[in-house]
CSV table of C-alpha atoms in Angstrom, one decimal:
chain,number,residue,atom,x,y,z
T,1,SER,CA,4.7,151.1,99.6
T,2,GLU,CA,6.2,154.4,100.7
T,3,ASN,CA,7.3,155.9,97.4
T,4,LEU,CA,3.1,156.6,96.5
T,5,PRO,CA,2.6,160.4,96.0
T,6,ASN,CA,0.5,160.7,99.2
T,7,TRP,CA,2.3,158.9,101.6
T,8,PRO,CA,4.2,161.1,103.8
T,9,ASP,CA,8.1,160.0,104.1
T,10,ASN,CA,9.4,158.0,106.9
T,11,PHE,CA,5.6,157.7,108.6
T,12,VAL,CA,6.3,153.6,109.1
T,13,ARG,CA,7.7,153.2,112.6
T,14,GLY,CA,8.3,150.6,115.2
T,15,ILE,CA,10.4,148.7,116.6
T,16,THR,CA,10.2,144.9,117.3
T,17,ASN,CA,12.3,142.6,119.2
T,18,PRO,CA,10.4,139.8,120.4
T,19,ASN,CA,12.8,138.2,122.9
T,20,ASN,CA,12.7,140.5,125.3
T,21,ILE,CA,8.7,140.9,125.3
T,22,GLN,CA,7.8,139.0,129.0
T,23,PRO,CA,4.2,138.7,130.8
T,24,GLY,CA,2.6,142.0,132.0
T,25,ASP,CA,4.5,143.6,129.4
T,26,GLU,CA,2.1,145.8,127.6
T,27,VAL,CA,2.6,145.7,123.3
T,28,GLU,CA,1.8,148.9,121.3
T,29,TYR,CA,0.7,147.3,117.3
T,30,THR,CA,0.2,149.6,114.9
T,31,ILE,CA,-1.7,148.9,111.5
T,32,TYR,CA,-0.7,150.9,108.5
T,33,PHE,CA,-3.1,151.3,105.0
T,34,LEU,CA,-3.2,152.9,102.2
T,35,SER,CA,-5.7,152.8,99.4
T,36,GLY,CA,-3.3,152.8,96.9
T,37,GLY,CA,-5.8,151.0,94.4
T,38,SER,CA,-7.4,152.7,90.7
T,39,GLY,CA,-10.3,154.1,92.3
T,40,PRO,CA,-12.2,154.5,96.0
T,41,LEU,CA,-12.5,152.1,98.3
T,42,ASP,CA,-16.3,152.0,99.9
T,43,ASN,CA,-16.8,150.8,103.5
T,44,ALA,CA,-13.3,149.5,104.4
T,45,VAL,CA,-12.7,147.6,107.9
T,46,VAL,CA,-9.7,146.4,109.1
T,47,CYS,CA,-9.9,143.1,111.6
T,48,ASP,CA,-7.4,142.2,113.7
T,49,PRO,CA,-7.4,139.1,115.8
T,50,LEU,CA,-5.1,139.3,118.4
T,51,GLN,CA,-2.5,136.3,119.2
T,52,ASN,CA,-2.3,134.0,121.8
T,53,PHE,CA,-1.6,135.2,125.6
T,54,GLN,CA,-2.5,138.6,124.8
T,55,THR,CA,-5.7,140.8,126.6
T,56,PHE,CA,-7.0,144.0,124.7
T,57,ARG,CA,-6.5,147.2,126.7
T,58,THR,CA,-9.6,148.5,126.7
T,59,ASP,CA,-8.6,151.9,128.6
T,60,THR,CA,-5.2,152.7,126.5
T,61,PHE,CA,-6.9,155.9,125.0
T,62,ASN,CA,-9.0,156.9,127.9
T,63,GLY,CA,-8.8,160.9,128.4
T,64,GLN,CA,-7.4,161.9,125.0
T,65,THR,CA,-9.1,164.1,122.3
T,66,PRO,CA,-10.1,164.3,120.2
T,67,THR,CA,-12.5,161.0,120.7
T,68,GLU,CA,-14.9,159.3,118.6
T,69,GLY,CA,-18.4,157.5,120.1
T,70,ALA,CA,-15.9,157.9,123.4
T,71,PHE,CA,-17.1,159.2,126.5
T,72,GLY,CA,-14.2,158.8,128.3
T,73,SER,CA,-14.3,155.0,129.0
T,74,GLU,CA,-13.6,152.2,126.9
T,75,VAL,CA,-11.2,154.0,124.6
T,76,GLY,CA,-8.8,151.7,123.3
T,77,ILE,CA,-8.5,152.1,119.8
T,78,ALA,CA,-6.2,155.2,117.7
T,79,PHE,CA,-7.3,156.2,114.6
T,80,GLY,CA,-5.6,158.6,112.0
T,81,LEU,CA,-6.6,159.2,108.3
T,82,ASN,CA,-4.3,161.1,105.8
T,83,PRO,CA,-2.6,162.9,109.2
T,84,LEU,CA,0.1,164.6,109.1
T,85,ASN,CA,2.4,163.3,111.7
T,86,PRO,CA,2.0,159.0,112.5
T,87,ASP,CA,2.0,159.9,116.1
T,88,LEU,CA,-1.2,161.9,116.3
T,89,PRO,CA,-4.4,160.3,115.8
T,90,THR,CA,-7.3,162.0,113.9
T,91,ALA,CA,-9.7,160.9,116.4
T,92,TYR,CA,-9.7,158.0,119.4
T,93,LEU,CA,-12.2,155.4,119.1
T,94,ARG,CA,-14.4,153.7,122.0
T,95,SER,CA,-13.6,149.9,121.6
T,96,ALA,CA,-17.0,148.6,123.3
T,97,ASN,CA,-18.7,146.2,120.9
T,98,SER,CA,-21.2,148.5,119.7
T,99,ALA,CA,-22.9,149.1,116.5
T,100,SER,CA,-22.7,152.9,117.0
T,101,ASN,CA,-18.9,153.0,117.5
T,102,ARG,CA,-16.5,152.6,114.6
T,103,GLY,CA,-13.9,151.0,116.5
T,104,ARG,CA,-14.9,147.6,118.3
T,105,PHE,CA,-13.1,144.9,120.0
T,106,TYR,CA,-14.6,141.3,120.2
T,107,PRO,CA,-13.7,139.3,122.8
T,108,SER,CA,-13.0,135.6,122.3
T,109,GLY,CA,-15.7,133.6,121.3
T,110,THR,CA,-18.4,136.6,120.4
T,111,ALA,CA,-20.1,137.2,117.0
T,112,THR,CA,-17.7,139.2,114.8
T,113,PRO,CA,-18.1,140.6,111.5
T,114,LEU,CA,-17.4,137.7,108.6
T,115,ILE,CA,-14.5,139.3,107.8
T,116,CYS,CA,-12.5,138.4,110.9
T,117,ARG,CA,-14.2,134.9,111.8
T,118,PRO,CA,-13.9,133.0,113.7
T,119,ASN,CA,-13.2,134.8,116.6
T,120,ILE,CA,-10.9,132.0,118.5
T,121,ARG,CA,-8.9,134.8,121.0
T,122,GLY,CA,-10.5,138.8,120.6
T,123,ALA,CA,-10.6,140.8,117.4
T,124,VAL,CA,-9.7,144.8,116.8
T,125,VAL,CA,-12.6,145.7,114.5
T,126,VAL,CA,-12.4,149.6,112.4
T,127,ASP,CA,-15.1,150.7,110.3
T,128,ILE,CA,-12.8,152.8,108.4
T,129,GLY,CA,-15.0,154.0,106.0
T,130,ASN,CA,-14.8,155.4,102.2
T,131,LEU,CA,-11.4,155.6,101.2
T,132,GLY,CA,-9.9,157.6,98.0
T,133,VAL,CA,-7.1,156.6,95.8
T,134,GLY,CA,-3.4,157.8,98.1
T,135,ASP,CA,-5.9,158.1,101.7
T,136,TYR,CA,-3.7,156.6,104.1
T,137,GLY,CA,-3.8,156.0,107.9
T,138,PHE,CA,-2.6,153.8,110.7
T,139,ILE,CA,-4.9,151.7,113.6
T,140,ARG,CA,-3.2,151.3,117.2
T,141,PHE,CA,-4.3,149.8,120.1
T,142,ARG,CA,-2.1,147.9,123.0
T,143,VAL,CA,-2.6,144.5,124.7
T,144,THR,CA,-0.7,142.9,127.5
T,145,ILE,CA,1.0,140.0,127.6
T,146,ASP,CA,-0.6,137.1,130.0
C-alpha cells in the first residue's frame, strides 16, 4: 500500500485500456513490490508468465545504463530497488536465460524455477535478492501483441 513509511508518494504509475490494444502494439508491464513484513525477506524471486498473444521484447533496453550482466544485447528488463523515481531504474538486466543473470526470460516450454511452473507461454523471472523491511521497487519489461 502507498501509505507505508518507505513507499514514495505517487510511485505507482500506469494506464490500462485494453480495448485499444491491437496486434503489433507494444505494451509495457511494470510489477511493483514492497517488503512490508515484520522482518527481512531472503532470496526474493518474481515470476511473471506471459499471456496469450504476447511476445517478449528481448531488446527493449539495449544501450541503457547502468547495466547488470548486460553487454549491449538482450537487455529486456528494467529493475529498480528503492529508486527515488519510478522512471529511473537502478539497473537494466540482460534477459538471456543464463544462471549468471539476475533477470531472465524463459521461452515457452523451457524449464523455469519452481515458482512459475508450468511455463506455457514464456515467463519473465527476476531474482530480487534479499529485501529489508520497507524495501520497494519495480520490474519492467515490454511485449509485442501478436
